[in-house]
Amino acid sequence: MSELIPVQTSTQDKYNIHTGLQLMPELEKFVEQFPSRSAIVMVDAFVLEHHRHYFEPALSSHFKRLHVFEVPRGEKAKSFEVYKQAVDFVLEKGVERSTPLIAIGGGVTGDLSGFVAATVLRGLPLIHVPTTLLAMVDSSIGGKTGINHQVGKNLVGSFYQPRAVFADGTFLSTLSRKEWVNGLSEVLKYGMIRHPEMLDDIALLLESNRFTEAEAWLPLIRKSAQTKTDIVAEDVLESGKRAFLNFGHTYAHVIEREGGYQRYSHGEAVFAGMIAAVEASNALGASINPTNLLKFKPLYELSLDEITSSPAELTEIMRKDKKVKDNQIRLILLEKMGTPYIHEVNDTELVEQSWQNMLNVFR
Ligand SMILES: NC(=O)c1ccc[n+]([C@@H]2O[C@H](COP(=O)([O-])OP(=O)(O)OC[C@H]3O[C@@H](n4cnc5c(N)ncnc54)[C@H](O)[C@@H]3O)[C@@H](O)[C@H]2O)c1
């Protein structure tokens, strides 16, 4: 049996995030509630190849017709082109508004499939089955769906809540170390902004040499999912507190951009970004020990040598970010561990110095 995390959304819909191992029997039972005897499954190509035997029986006992759309691996799948292919596929199968769409994969599959579910026939019932650590602790929660545009990432999309999330650690058996590390940054973030004790739990997991074991991660996956759920519930449509989830991310977006969205993974960039945010917090009077984060640095094997822009240039890029309103940089900083606040920057020197200090750490 799984542990359930209930989620309340602004639209009065309620759903559960099921967390645990071997959850396919539970998924099998869950889908029996749908009157439709056909379903769309949008699944990451790697997951389809390696886990089809695991998830398919759970779905095919109730759904007599399973229409499987293979989502190409990688960020490029969050494109208009693949979105169109998926919409064509779904409509050509003759779906009705009651036909569920089950998204099985990482954040890319979840974001793309969620957007397809949100838009086809003005909304198909959506079930998320996240299969990466990042998707389990972050992207499958909160209802953000979407694809990328040439102007920037995630610029076309909608808020669309699923009927359920099944975060089944069994899928994680095939996850590469790189992808574990990618998800780790978001877990560290929850520790930094709300539950500092999580950092000790992660350190213990590392000491016990169980870093890539799903079972050892379950308590942290649950705590992370609960933390994101709590923060989102306080601000479903992202007008205030939800911004706390962007801790480290304002810096990270610039780092990802500097690396052409290829050189540095999102998780690496967020890790470096959180270190810069700690530097800026301390410059404004907090006294956070940087070692809280720096002790995890060896996991990342990250060098920022290739970033040649100066701290002043990086700060300027931050200010011009598409998501920045009125050219005003807003940073999520910490008063102390676990207590974030929004800081409107009027002293760019502070930001430049935080870039410099962080770059020194990774050179
Ligand atoms: N919607 C949100 O709120 C939200 C939040 C954070 C991130 N995101 C988005 O999520 C995406 C990143 O998600 P991601 O890191 O999961 O990337 P991803 O979906 O590209 O998955 C990463 C890699 O892991 C592979 N993979 C998936 N499951 C696997 C498994 N069980 N075993 C082995 N390999 C597996 C995939 O094939 C892929 O190569 C980005 O597009 C980002 O914008 C969305």
Coordinates of C-alpha atoms and ligand atoms in Angstrom, one line a residue:
M1 CA 0.0 0.0 0.0
S2 CA 1.2 3.5 -0.8
E3 CA 1.1 6.6 1.4
L4 CA -1.2 9.3 0.2
I5 CA -0.6 13.0 0.1
P6 CA -4.0 14.8 -0.5
V7 CA -3.9 17.8 -2.7
Q8 CA -6.5 20.6 -2.6
T9 CA -6.6 22.9 -5.6
S10 CA -8.3 26.3 -6.1
T11 CA -11.0 24.7 -8.2
Q12 CA -12.2 22.5 -5.3
D13 CA -10.9 19.4 -7.1
K14 CA -9.1 17.1 -4.8
Y15 CA -6.7 14.4 -5.7
N16 CA -4.0 12.2 -4.2
I17 CA -0.3 11.7 -4.8
H18 CA 0.3 8.0 -4.3
T19 CA 3.8 7.4 -3.2
G20 CA 5.6 4.1 -2.7
L21 CA 7.0 1.0 -4.5
Q22 CA 5.1 -1.5 -6.7
L23 CA 2.1 0.8 -7.1
M24 CA 0.8 -0.7 -10.4
P25 CA -1.9 -2.8 -8.6
E26 CA -3.1 0.4 -7.0
L27 CA -3.1 2.2 -10.4
E28 CA -5.0 -0.8 -11.9
K29 CA -7.7 -0.4 -9.2
F30 CA -7.8 3.4 -9.6
V31 CA -8.5 3.4 -13.3
E32 CA -11.6 1.1 -12.9
Q33 CA -13.5 4.3 -12.0
F34 CA -13.3 5.6 -15.6
P35 CA -16.3 4.6 -17.7
S36 CA -14.2 4.7 -20.8
R37 CA -12.7 1.4 -21.9
S38 CA -10.0 3.1 -23.9
A39 CA -7.1 5.3 -22.8
I40 CA -4.2 7.3 -24.2
V41 CA -0.8 6.5 -22.8
M42 CA 1.9 9.1 -23.5
V43 CA 5.1 7.6 -22.4
D44 CA 8.8 8.5 -22.5
A45 CA 10.7 6.4 -25.1
F46 CA 13.2 5.0 -22.6
V47 CA 10.5 4.1 -20.1
L48 CA 8.4 2.4 -22.8
E49 CA 11.4 0.3 -23.7
H50 CA 12.4 -0.7 -20.2
H51 CA 9.2 -0.6 -18.2
R52 CA 6.4 -1.5 -20.6
H53 CA 6.1 -5.0 -19.1
Y54 CA 5.6 -3.4 -15.7
F55 CA 2.9 -0.8 -16.4
E56 CA 1.0 -2.1 -19.3
P57 CA -0.8 -5.1 -17.6
A58 CA -2.1 -2.7 -14.9
L59 CA -3.8 -0.6 -17.6
S60 CA -4.8 -3.2 -20.1
S61 CA -7.0 -5.1 -17.7
H62 CA -9.6 -2.3 -17.6
F63 CA -8.8 -0.5 -20.9
K64 CA -9.5 -2.7 -23.8
R65 CA -7.8 -0.3 -26.1
L66 CA -4.6 1.4 -25.0
H67 CA -3.3 3.9 -27.5
V68 CA 0.4 4.4 -26.8
F69 CA 2.2 7.5 -28.0
E70 CA 5.9 7.4 -27.6
V71 CA 7.4 10.7 -26.4
P72 CA 10.9 11.2 -27.7
R73 CA 13.6 11.6 -25.1
G74 CA 14.8 15.0 -24.1
E75 CA 13.7 18.6 -23.9
K76 CA 13.1 18.8 -27.6
A77 CA 9.9 16.9 -27.1
K78 CA 8.4 20.0 -25.5
S79 CA 7.9 21.5 -28.9
F80 CA 5.0 22.6 -31.1
E81 CA 5.9 19.9 -33.5
V82 CA 5.7 17.0 -31.0
Y83 CA 2.6 18.6 -29.4
K84 CA 0.9 18.6 -32.8
Q85 CA 1.9 15.0 -33.4
A86 CA 0.4 14.0 -30.1
V87 CA -2.8 16.0 -30.6
D88 CA -3.2 14.4 -34.1
F89 CA -2.6 11.0 -32.6
V90 CA -5.1 11.5 -29.8
L91 CA -7.8 12.9 -32.0
E92 CA -7.3 10.3 -34.8
K93 CA -7.9 7.6 -32.2
G94 CA -11.4 9.1 -31.7
V95 CA -11.2 10.0 -28.1
E96 CA -14.1 11.4 -26.1
R97 CA -14.0 13.8 -23.2
S98 CA -14.1 10.9 -20.8
T99 CA -11.0 9.1 -22.2
P100 CA -8.2 9.4 -19.7
L101 CA -4.7 10.3 -20.7
I102 CA -1.9 8.7 -18.7
A103 CA 1.5 10.4 -18.7
I104 CA 4.4 8.1 -17.9
G105 CA 7.8 9.6 -17.8
G106 CA 9.9 12.5 -16.5
G107 CA 9.1 16.2 -16.4
V108 CA 9.3 16.5 -20.2
T109 CA 6.6 13.8 -20.8
G110 CA 4.5 15.2 -17.9
D111 CA 4.6 18.8 -19.1
L112 CA 3.8 17.9 -22.8
S113 CA 1.2 15.3 -22.0
G114 CA -0.4 17.5 -19.4
F115 CA -0.7 20.2 -22.0
V116 CA -2.2 17.8 -24.5
A117 CA -4.7 16.6 -21.8
A118 CA -5.6 20.2 -20.9
T119 CA -6.2 21.3 -24.5
V120 CA -7.8 18.3 -26.4
L121 CA -11.6 18.6 -26.2
R122 CA -11.0 21.3 -23.6
G123 CA -9.7 18.7 -21.1
L124 CA -9.2 15.0 -20.8
P125 CA -8.8 13.3 -17.4
L126 CA -5.1 13.2 -16.6
I127 CA -3.1 10.8 -14.5
H128 CA 0.6 11.5 -13.9
V129 CA 3.0 8.6 -13.4
P130 CA 6.3 10.4 -12.9
T131 CA 9.4 8.2 -13.5
T132 CA 12.3 10.5 -12.6
L133 CA 13.2 11.8 -9.2
L134 CA 12.7 15.3 -10.5
A135 CA 9.2 14.5 -11.8
M136 CA 8.2 12.8 -8.5
V137 CA 9.3 15.6 -6.3
D138 CA 8.6 18.6 -8.5
S139 CA 7.1 18.6 -12.0
S140 CA 4.2 16.2 -11.5
I141 CA 2.9 18.4 -8.7
G142 CA 1.2 21.8 -8.9
G143 CA -0.6 21.6 -12.2
K144 CA 1.8 23.5 -14.5
T145 CA 1.8 22.0 -18.0
G146 CA 3.3 23.3 -21.2
I147 CA 5.8 23.4 -24.0
N148 CA 8.7 25.6 -25.0
H149 CA 8.8 28.4 -27.6
Q150 CA 11.8 29.8 -29.4
V151 CA 11.5 32.9 -27.3
G152 CA 12.0 30.8 -24.1
K153 CA 11.3 27.7 -22.1
N154 CA 7.8 26.9 -20.8
L155 CA 6.2 29.9 -22.4
V156 CA 3.1 28.2 -23.8
G157 CA 1.0 26.2 -21.4
S158 CA -1.7 26.1 -18.8
F159 CA -2.5 25.2 -15.3
Y160 CA -4.2 21.8 -15.4
Q161 CA -4.7 19.5 -12.4
P162 CA -4.4 15.7 -12.7
R163 CA -6.9 13.2 -11.2
A164 CA -4.1 11.5 -9.4
V165 CA -0.3 11.1 -9.3
F166 CA 1.4 7.7 -8.9
A167 CA 5.0 8.3 -7.8
D168 CA 6.1 4.7 -8.0
G169 CA 9.8 4.4 -6.9
T170 CA 10.0 1.1 -8.8
F171 CA 10.6 3.0 -12.0
L172 CA 13.7 4.6 -10.5
S173 CA 15.7 1.3 -10.7
T174 CA 16.9 2.3 -14.2
L175 CA 17.6 6.0 -13.4
S176 CA 21.1 7.1 -14.2
R177 CA 23.2 8.7 -11.5
K178 CA 23.2 12.0 -13.4
E179 CA 19.4 12.0 -13.3
W180 CA 19.4 11.3 -9.5
V181 CA 21.7 14.3 -9.1
N182 CA 19.4 16.4 -11.3
G183 CA 16.4 15.7 -9.0
L184 CA 18.5 16.1 -5.8
S185 CA 18.7 19.8 -6.3
E186 CA 15.0 20.3 -6.0
V187 CA 15.0 18.1 -2.8
L188 CA 17.8 20.2 -1.4
K189 CA 15.8 23.3 -2.3
Y190 CA 12.8 22.1 -0.1
G191 CA 15.3 21.7 2.7
M192 CA 16.7 25.2 2.2
I193 CA 13.3 27.0 2.0
R194 CA 11.2 25.0 4.5
H195 CA 12.6 21.9 6.2
P196 CA 16.4 22.2 6.9
E197 CA 16.4 18.8 8.6
M198 CA 16.0 17.3 5.1
L199 CA 19.6 18.2 4.4
D200 CA 20.7 16.0 7.2
D201 CA 18.5 13.1 5.9
I202 CA 20.1 13.5 2.4
A203 CA 23.6 13.5 4.0
L204 CA 22.7 10.3 5.9
L205 CA 21.5 8.7 2.7
L206 CA 24.8 9.4 1.1
E207 CA 26.8 8.1 4.0
S208 CA 24.9 4.9 3.8
N209 CA 25.8 4.4 0.2
R210 CA 22.2 4.2 -0.8
F211 CA 22.1 7.3 -3.0
T212 CA 20.5 5.5 -6.0
E213 CA 18.2 3.3 -4.1
A214 CA 14.5 4.2 -4.5
E215 CA 13.5 2.6 -1.2
A216 CA 16.0 4.7 0.8
W217 CA 14.6 7.8 -1.0
L218 CA 10.9 7.3 -0.3
P219 CA 10.8 9.4 2.9
L220 CA 12.5 12.2 1.1
I221 CA 10.3 11.9 -1.9
R222 CA 7.2 12.1 0.3
K223 CA 8.5 15.0 2.3
S224 CA 9.4 16.9 -1.0
A225 CA 6.0 16.1 -2.5
Q226 CA 4.3 17.3 0.6
T227 CA 6.4 20.5 0.7
K228 CA 5.6 21.4 -2.8
T229 CA 1.9 20.6 -2.3
D230 CA 1.8 22.8 0.8
I231 CA 3.5 25.7 -0.9
V232 CA 1.3 25.4 -4.1
A233 CA -1.9 25.1 -1.9
E234 CA -1.0 28.5 -0.4
D235 CA -0.8 30.0 -3.8
V236 CA -2.2 27.8 -6.6
L237 CA -2.0 30.4 -9.4
E238 CA 1.4 31.7 -8.5
S239 CA 0.9 35.2 -7.4
G240 CA 2.9 35.2 -4.2
K241 CA 4.4 32.5 -2.0
R242 CA 4.8 30.0 -4.9
A243 CA 7.7 32.1 -6.0
F244 CA 9.6 30.6 -3.0
L245 CA 9.9 27.5 -5.1
N246 CA 12.2 29.5 -7.4
F247 CA 14.9 29.6 -4.8
G248 CA 18.2 29.5 -6.8
H249 CA 16.3 29.4 -10.0
T250 CA 16.8 33.0 -11.1
Y251 CA 20.5 32.4 -11.2
A252 CA 20.0 28.9 -12.6
H253 CA 18.1 30.2 -15.7
V254 CA 21.1 32.4 -16.6
I255 CA 23.5 29.5 -16.1
E256 CA 21.4 27.2 -18.3
R257 CA 21.2 29.9 -20.9
E258 CA 25.0 30.5 -20.8
G259 CA 25.5 26.8 -21.4
G260 CA 23.2 26.8 -24.4
Y261 CA 20.7 24.7 -22.5
Q262 CA 23.0 21.7 -23.1
R263 CA 26.2 22.2 -21.1
Y264 CA 24.6 22.3 -17.7
S265 CA 21.6 20.3 -16.5
H266 CA 18.8 22.1 -14.7
G267 CA 19.7 20.4 -11.5
E268 CA 23.4 21.5 -11.7
A269 CA 22.3 25.1 -12.5
V270 CA 19.9 25.1 -9.6
F271 CA 22.6 23.8 -7.2
A272 CA 25.0 26.6 -8.2
G273 CA 22.1 29.1 -8.1
M274 CA 21.2 28.2 -4.5
I275 CA 24.8 28.8 -3.5
A276 CA 24.7 32.3 -5.0
A277 CA 21.3 32.9 -3.3
V278 CA 22.9 31.9 0.1
E279 CA 25.8 34.4 -0.7
A280 CA 23.3 37.2 -1.4
S281 CA 21.2 36.3 1.7
N282 CA 24.3 36.5 3.9
A283 CA 25.3 39.8 2.4
L284 CA 21.9 41.1 3.5
G285 CA 22.4 40.0 7.1
A286 CA 21.5 36.3 7.3
S287 CA 24.1 34.0 8.7
I288 CA 23.7 30.8 6.8
N289 CA 26.6 28.4 6.8
P290 CA 27.4 27.7 3.1
T291 CA 28.6 24.2 4.0
N292 CA 25.0 23.2 4.4
L293 CA 25.0 23.0 0.6
L294 CA 28.7 22.8 -0.2
K295 CA 29.0 19.4 1.4
F296 CA 26.9 18.1 -1.6
K297 CA 29.1 19.7 -4.2
P298 CA 31.2 16.6 -4.9
L299 CA 28.1 14.8 -6.2
Y300 CA 27.8 17.4 -9.0
E301 CA 31.2 17.3 -10.7
L302 CA 30.4 20.8 -11.9
S303 CA 32.8 23.3 -13.4
L304 CA 31.6 26.8 -14.5
D305 CA 34.9 27.6 -16.2
E306 CA 33.2 28.0 -19.5
I307 CA 31.1 30.8 -18.3
T308 CA 33.0 33.8 -19.6
S309 CA 30.5 36.5 -19.0
S310 CA 31.4 38.8 -16.1
P311 CA 29.2 39.0 -13.0
A312 CA 27.9 42.4 -14.2
E313 CA 26.9 40.8 -17.5
L314 CA 25.3 37.9 -15.8
T315 CA 23.3 40.2 -13.6
E316 CA 22.2 42.2 -16.7
I317 CA 21.0 39.0 -18.4
M318 CA 19.1 38.2 -15.2
R319 CA 17.3 41.5 -15.4
K320 CA 16.4 40.9 -19.1
D321 CA 14.9 37.5 -18.4
K322 CA 11.6 37.1 -20.1
K323 CA 10.0 36.3 -16.9
V324 CA 11.2 39.4 -15.1
K325 CA 8.5 42.0 -14.7
D326 CA 9.4 45.7 -15.2
N327 CA 13.1 44.9 -15.5
Q328 CA 13.1 44.4 -11.7
I329 CA 15.2 41.4 -10.5
R330 CA 13.3 39.6 -7.7
L331 CA 15.4 37.1 -5.8
I332 CA 14.2 34.5 -3.4
L333 CA 16.6 34.8 -0.4
L334 CA 16.6 33.4 3.1
E335 CA 16.3 35.2 6.4
K336 CA 17.6 32.0 7.9
M337 CA 17.5 28.3 6.9
G338 CA 13.9 27.4 6.1
T339 CA 12.6 31.0 6.0
P340 CA 12.5 32.5 2.5
Y341 CA 11.5 35.9 1.4
I342 CA 11.2 37.9 -1.9
H343 CA 13.9 40.5 -2.3
E344 CA 13.4 43.2 -4.9
V345 CA 16.9 44.1 -6.0
N346 CA 17.9 47.7 -6.1
D347 CA 21.6 47.2 -5.4
T348 CA 22.9 45.3 -8.4
E349 CA 26.4 45.2 -6.8
L350 CA 25.0 42.7 -4.2
V351 CA 23.9 40.4 -7.0
E352 CA 27.2 40.8 -8.9
Q353 CA 29.1 39.9 -5.8
S354 CA 27.0 36.8 -5.2
W355 CA 27.7 35.7 -8.8
Q356 CA 31.4 36.3 -8.3
N357 CA 31.5 34.3 -5.0
M358 CA 29.5 31.4 -6.5
L359 CA 31.7 31.3 -9.7
N360 CA 34.8 31.1 -7.5
V361 CA 33.3 28.0 -5.8
F362 CA 33.0 26.2 -9.2
R363 CA 36.4 27.3 -10.7
Ligands
LIG1 N1 5.6 21.4 -14.5 C1 6.4 21.8 -13.5 O1 6.0 22.4 -12.5 C2 7.9 21.6 -13.7 C3 8.7 21.7 -12.6 C4 10.1 21.4 -12.8 C5 10.5 21.0 -14.0 N2 9.7 20.9 -15.1 C6 10.1 20.5 -16.4 O2 10.6 19.1 -16.3 C7 11.5 18.9 -17.3 C8 12.7 18.1 -16.7 O3 12.2 16.9 -16.1 P1 13.1 15.6 -16.0 O4 14.4 16.0 -15.4 O5 12.4 14.5 -15.5 O6 13.5 15.4 -17.5 P2 13.1 14.3 -18.6 O7 11.7 14.0 -18.7 O8 13.8 14.7 -19.9 O9 13.8 13.0 -18.1 C9 15.3 12.9 -18.0 C10 15.8 11.7 -18.7 O10 15.5 10.6 -17.9 C11 15.0 9.5 -18.7 N3 14.1 8.7 -17.9 C12 12.8 9.0 -17.5 N4 12.4 8.1 -16.6 C13 13.4 7.2 -16.4 C14 13.6 6.0 -15.7 N5 12.7 5.6 -14.8 N6 14.8 5.4 -15.8 C15 15.8 5.9 -16.6 N7 15.7 7.0 -17.3 C16 14.5 7.6 -17.2 C17 14.3 10.3 -19.9 O11 14.3 9.4 -21.0 C18 15.3 11.4 -20.1 O12 16.4 11.0 -20.9 C19 11.9 20.2 -17.9 O13 11.3 20.3 -19.2 C20 11.3 21.2 -16.9 O14 10.9 22.4 -17.6 C21 8.3 21.2 -14.9

